[in-house]
Short mmCIF file of C-alpha atoms in Angstrom, two decimals:
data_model
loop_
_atom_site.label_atom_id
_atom_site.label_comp_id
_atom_site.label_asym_id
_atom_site.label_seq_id
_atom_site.Cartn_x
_atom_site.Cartn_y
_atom_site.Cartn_z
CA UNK Y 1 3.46 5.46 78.30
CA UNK Y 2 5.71 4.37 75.88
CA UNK Y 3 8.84 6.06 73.45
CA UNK Y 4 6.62 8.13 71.18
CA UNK Y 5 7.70 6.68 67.41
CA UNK Y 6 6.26 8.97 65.04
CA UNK Y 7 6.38 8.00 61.00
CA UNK Y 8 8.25 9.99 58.51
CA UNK Y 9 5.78 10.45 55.47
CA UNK Y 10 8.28 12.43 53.31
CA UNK Y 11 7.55 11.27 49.98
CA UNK Y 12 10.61 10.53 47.52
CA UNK Y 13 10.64 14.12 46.01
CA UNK Y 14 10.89 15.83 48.78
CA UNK Y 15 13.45 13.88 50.48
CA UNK Y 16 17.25 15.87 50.57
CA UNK Y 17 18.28 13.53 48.42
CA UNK Y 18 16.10 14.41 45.46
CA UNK Y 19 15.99 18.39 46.28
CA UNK Y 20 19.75 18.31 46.22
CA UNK Y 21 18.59 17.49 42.03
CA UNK Y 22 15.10 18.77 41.58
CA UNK Y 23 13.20 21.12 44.08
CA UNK Y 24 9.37 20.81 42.85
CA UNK Y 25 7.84 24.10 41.78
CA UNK Y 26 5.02 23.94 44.76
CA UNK Y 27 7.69 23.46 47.19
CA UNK Y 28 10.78 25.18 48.97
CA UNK Y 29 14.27 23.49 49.13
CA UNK Y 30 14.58 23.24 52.67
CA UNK Y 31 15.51 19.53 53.07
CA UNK Y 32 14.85 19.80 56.82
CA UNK Y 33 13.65 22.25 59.35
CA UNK Y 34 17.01 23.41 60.03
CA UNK Y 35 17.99 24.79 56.89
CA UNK Y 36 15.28 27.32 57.04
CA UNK Y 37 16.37 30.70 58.32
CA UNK Y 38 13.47 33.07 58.85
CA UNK Y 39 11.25 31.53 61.53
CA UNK Y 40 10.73 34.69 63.07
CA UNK Y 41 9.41 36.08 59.77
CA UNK Y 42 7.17 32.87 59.48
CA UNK Y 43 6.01 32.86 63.37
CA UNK Y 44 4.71 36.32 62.64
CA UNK Y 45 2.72 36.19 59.87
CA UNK Y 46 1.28 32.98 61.00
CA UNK Y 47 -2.67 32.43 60.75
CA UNK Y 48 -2.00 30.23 63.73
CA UNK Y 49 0.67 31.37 66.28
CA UNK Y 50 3.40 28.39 66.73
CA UNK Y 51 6.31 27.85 68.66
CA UNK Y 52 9.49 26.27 68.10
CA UNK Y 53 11.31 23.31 69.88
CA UNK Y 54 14.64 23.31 71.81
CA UNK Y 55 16.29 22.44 68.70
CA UNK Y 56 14.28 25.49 66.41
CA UNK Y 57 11.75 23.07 64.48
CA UNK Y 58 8.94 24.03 64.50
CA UNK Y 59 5.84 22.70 66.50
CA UNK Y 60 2.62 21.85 65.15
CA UNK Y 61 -0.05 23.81 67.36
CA UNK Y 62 -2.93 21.10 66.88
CA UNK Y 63 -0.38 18.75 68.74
CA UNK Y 64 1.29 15.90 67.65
CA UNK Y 65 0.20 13.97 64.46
CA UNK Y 66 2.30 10.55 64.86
CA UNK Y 67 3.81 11.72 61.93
CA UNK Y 68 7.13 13.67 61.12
CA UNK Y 69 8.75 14.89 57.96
CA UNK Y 70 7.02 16.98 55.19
CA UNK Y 71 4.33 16.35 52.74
CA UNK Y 72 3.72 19.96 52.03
CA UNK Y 73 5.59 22.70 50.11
CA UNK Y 74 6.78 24.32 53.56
CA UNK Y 75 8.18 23.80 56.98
CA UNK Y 76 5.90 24.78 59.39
CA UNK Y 77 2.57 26.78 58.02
CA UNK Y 78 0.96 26.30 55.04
CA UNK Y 79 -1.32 28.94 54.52
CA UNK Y 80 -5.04 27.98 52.26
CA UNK Y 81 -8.27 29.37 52.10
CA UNK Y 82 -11.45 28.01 51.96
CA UNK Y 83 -14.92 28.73 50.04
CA UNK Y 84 -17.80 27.94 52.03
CA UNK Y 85 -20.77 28.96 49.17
CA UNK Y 86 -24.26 28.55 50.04
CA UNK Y 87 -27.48 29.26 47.73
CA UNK Y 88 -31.00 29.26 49.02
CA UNK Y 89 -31.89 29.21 52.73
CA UNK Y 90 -33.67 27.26 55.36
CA UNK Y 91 -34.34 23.85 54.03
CA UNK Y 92 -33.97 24.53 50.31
CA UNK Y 93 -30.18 25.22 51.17
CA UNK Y 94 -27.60 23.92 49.10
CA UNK Y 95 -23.46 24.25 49.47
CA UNK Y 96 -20.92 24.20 46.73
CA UNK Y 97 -18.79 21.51 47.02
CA UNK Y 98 -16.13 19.62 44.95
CA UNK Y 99 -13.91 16.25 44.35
CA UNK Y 100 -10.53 16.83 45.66
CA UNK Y 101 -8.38 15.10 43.34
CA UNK Y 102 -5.94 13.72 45.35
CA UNK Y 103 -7.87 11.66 47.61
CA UNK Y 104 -11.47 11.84 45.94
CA UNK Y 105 -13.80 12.85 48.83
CA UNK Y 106 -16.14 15.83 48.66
CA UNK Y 107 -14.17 19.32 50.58
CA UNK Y 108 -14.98 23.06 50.07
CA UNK Y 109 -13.36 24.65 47.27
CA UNK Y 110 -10.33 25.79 48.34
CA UNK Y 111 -6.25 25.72 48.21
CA UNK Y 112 -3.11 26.87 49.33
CA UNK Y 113 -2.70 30.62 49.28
CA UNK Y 114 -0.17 32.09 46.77
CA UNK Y 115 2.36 35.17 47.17
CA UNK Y 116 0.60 36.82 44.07
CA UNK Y 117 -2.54 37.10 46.66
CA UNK Y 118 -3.12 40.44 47.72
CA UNK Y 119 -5.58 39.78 50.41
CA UNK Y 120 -7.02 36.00 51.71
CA UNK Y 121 -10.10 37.11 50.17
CA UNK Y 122 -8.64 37.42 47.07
CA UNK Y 123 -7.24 34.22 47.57
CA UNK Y 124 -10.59 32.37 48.65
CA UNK Y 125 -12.25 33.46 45.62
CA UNK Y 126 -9.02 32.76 43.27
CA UNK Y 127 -8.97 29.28 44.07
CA UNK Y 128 -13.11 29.03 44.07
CA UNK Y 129 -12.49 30.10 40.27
CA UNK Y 130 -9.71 28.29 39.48
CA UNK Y 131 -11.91 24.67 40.80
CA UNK Y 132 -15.70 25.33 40.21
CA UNK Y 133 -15.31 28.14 37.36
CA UNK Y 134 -17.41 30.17 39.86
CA UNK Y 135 -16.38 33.70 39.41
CA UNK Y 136 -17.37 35.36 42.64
CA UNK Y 137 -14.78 38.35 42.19
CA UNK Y 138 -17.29 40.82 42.83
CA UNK Y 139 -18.81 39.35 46.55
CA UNK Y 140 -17.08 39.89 49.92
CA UNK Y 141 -16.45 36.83 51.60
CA UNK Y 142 -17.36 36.99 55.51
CA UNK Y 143 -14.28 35.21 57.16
CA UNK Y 144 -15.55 32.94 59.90
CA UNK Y 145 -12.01 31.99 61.28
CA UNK Y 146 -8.76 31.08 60.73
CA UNK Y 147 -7.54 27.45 62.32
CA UNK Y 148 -5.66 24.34 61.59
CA UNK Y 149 -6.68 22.16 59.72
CA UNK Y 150 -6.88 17.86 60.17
CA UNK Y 151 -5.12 17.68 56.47
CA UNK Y 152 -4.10 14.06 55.68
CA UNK Y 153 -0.62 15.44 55.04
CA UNK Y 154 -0.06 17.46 58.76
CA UNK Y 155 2.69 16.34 60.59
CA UNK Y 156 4.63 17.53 63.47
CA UNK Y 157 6.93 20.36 61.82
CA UNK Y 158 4.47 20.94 58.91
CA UNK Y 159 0.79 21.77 58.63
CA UNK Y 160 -2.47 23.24 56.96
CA UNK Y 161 -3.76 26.26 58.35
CA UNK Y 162 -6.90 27.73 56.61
CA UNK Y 163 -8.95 31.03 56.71
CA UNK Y 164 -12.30 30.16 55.75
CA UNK Y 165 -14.93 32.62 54.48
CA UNK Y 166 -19.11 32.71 53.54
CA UNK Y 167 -20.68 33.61 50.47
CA UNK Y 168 -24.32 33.62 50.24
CA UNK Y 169 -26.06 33.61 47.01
CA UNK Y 170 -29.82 33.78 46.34
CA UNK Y 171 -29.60 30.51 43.67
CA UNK Y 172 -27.17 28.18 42.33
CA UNK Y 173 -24.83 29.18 39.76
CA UNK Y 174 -23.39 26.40 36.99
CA UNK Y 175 -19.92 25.22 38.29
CA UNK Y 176 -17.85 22.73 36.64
CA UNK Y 177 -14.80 21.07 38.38
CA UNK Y 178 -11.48 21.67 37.38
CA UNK Y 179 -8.00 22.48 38.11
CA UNK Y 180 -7.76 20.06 41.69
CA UNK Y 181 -11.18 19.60 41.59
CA UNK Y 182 -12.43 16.27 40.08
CA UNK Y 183 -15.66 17.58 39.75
CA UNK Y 184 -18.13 20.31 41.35
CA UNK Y 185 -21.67 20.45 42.28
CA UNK Y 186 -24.30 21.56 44.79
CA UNK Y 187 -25.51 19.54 47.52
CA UNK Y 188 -28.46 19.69 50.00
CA UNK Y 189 -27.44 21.62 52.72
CA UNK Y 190 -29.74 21.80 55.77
CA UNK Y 191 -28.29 20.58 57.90
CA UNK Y 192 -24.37 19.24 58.56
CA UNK Y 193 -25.97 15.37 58.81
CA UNK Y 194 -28.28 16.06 56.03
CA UNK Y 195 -25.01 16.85 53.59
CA UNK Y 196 -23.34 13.55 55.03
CA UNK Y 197 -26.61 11.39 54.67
CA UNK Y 198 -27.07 12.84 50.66
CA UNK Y 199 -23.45 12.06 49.96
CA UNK Y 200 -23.17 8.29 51.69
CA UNK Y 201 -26.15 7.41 49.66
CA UNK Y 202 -24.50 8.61 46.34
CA UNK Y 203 -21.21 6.68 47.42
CA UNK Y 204 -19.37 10.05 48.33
CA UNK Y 205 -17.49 10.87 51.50
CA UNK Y 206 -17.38 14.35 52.76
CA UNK Y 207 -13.65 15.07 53.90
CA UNK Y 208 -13.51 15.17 57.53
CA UNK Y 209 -11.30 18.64 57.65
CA UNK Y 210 -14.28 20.29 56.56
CA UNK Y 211 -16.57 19.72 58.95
CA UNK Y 212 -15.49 22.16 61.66
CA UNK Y 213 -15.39 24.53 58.47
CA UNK Y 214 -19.15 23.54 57.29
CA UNK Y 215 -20.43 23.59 60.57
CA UNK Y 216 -18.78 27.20 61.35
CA UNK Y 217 -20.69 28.43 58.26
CA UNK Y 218 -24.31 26.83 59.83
CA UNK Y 219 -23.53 28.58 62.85
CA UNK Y 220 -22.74 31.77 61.73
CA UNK Y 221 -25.86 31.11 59.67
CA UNK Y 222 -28.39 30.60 62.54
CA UNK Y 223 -27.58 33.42 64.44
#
């Protein structure tokens, strides 16, 4: 086996360079790993425990991504939830679904969770508003799990970890995309293939992150 050559995928505003002059308001101004002082803090609260190299970076529990550097706003854990709403049952089932905007496939409603959120529930249904103007405020989520996610921007030292939850309604609701959300609609739903035939023959892809997510939410579903 050869010298393992990961990329860096830092983008140009995140680099130390540019934080040294602007530090974007979704991000922190850690330029590196090192500069970050409360790992301890971060280990605990972790969704999903991690553990630190020789050196104190952090270590990306899915394993290594062939990437390093930082494409999120932290070092380490980036906390999101993640609206799995379904209407209907059995084979009239639909799911909720919208256009990410920054890479235009078809996810779960969902974002990164903020420090104004009380609870991850209020933080599921917060960001469900905010992209499908579905106001679900007055439902309890059931929270299937809580896991890392295969987010195109993972890399070694920083990742996406998401709680995901289940709402069950008895009919579709209008939702309109916005905020992140290119767009938002409700899709056919009985089955995980079903949902990824419907969408290949409209031209849409679903994002592959989701399925573990979807497929939780079928699960939970038939039992």
């Amino acid at each position: 086996m050869g010298p393992y050559t990961p990329t860096d995928v830092t983008p140009a505003e995140l680099l130390p360079q540019a934080l040294e002059t602007k530090v974007p308001d979704w991000a922190e101004a850690a330029p590196t790993p090192d500069a970050v002082t409360d790992w301890p803090a971060r280990q605990a609260a972790a969704m999903v425990r991690f553990e630190l190299d020789t050196r104190g970076r952090p270590l990306n529990p899915a394993g290594r991504t062939d990437k390093i550097g930082r494409h999120l706003g932290k070092w380490g854990e980036n906390a999101a939830a993640d609206a799995i709403v379904i209407a209907g049952t059995g084979a009239n089932r639909q799911v909720l679904l919208i256009t990410r905007d920054d890479i235009g496939v078809a996810a779960t409603p969902g974002g990164m969770i903020e420090i104004t959120d009380k609870t991850v529930e209020d933080a599921l249904l917060r960001e469900l508003l905010e992209e499908t103007g579905v106001d679900l405020r007055g439902h309890q989520p059931v929270i299937l799990d809580r896991q890392v996610v295969d987010d195109w921007r993972n890399t070694d030292q920083s990742w996406v970890a998401s709680v995901y939850g289940l709402i069950q309604l008895p009919a579709t609701v209008p939702a309109v995309g916005a905020d992140d959300a290119r767009d938002a609609g409700w899709w056919p739903f009985a089955s995980l293939d079903q949902l990824e035939a419907v969408l290949t023959a409209a031209g849409r892809t679903l994002y592959a992150a989701h399925r573990p997510l979807l497929q939780a939410a079928l699960d939970h579903l038939a039992q």
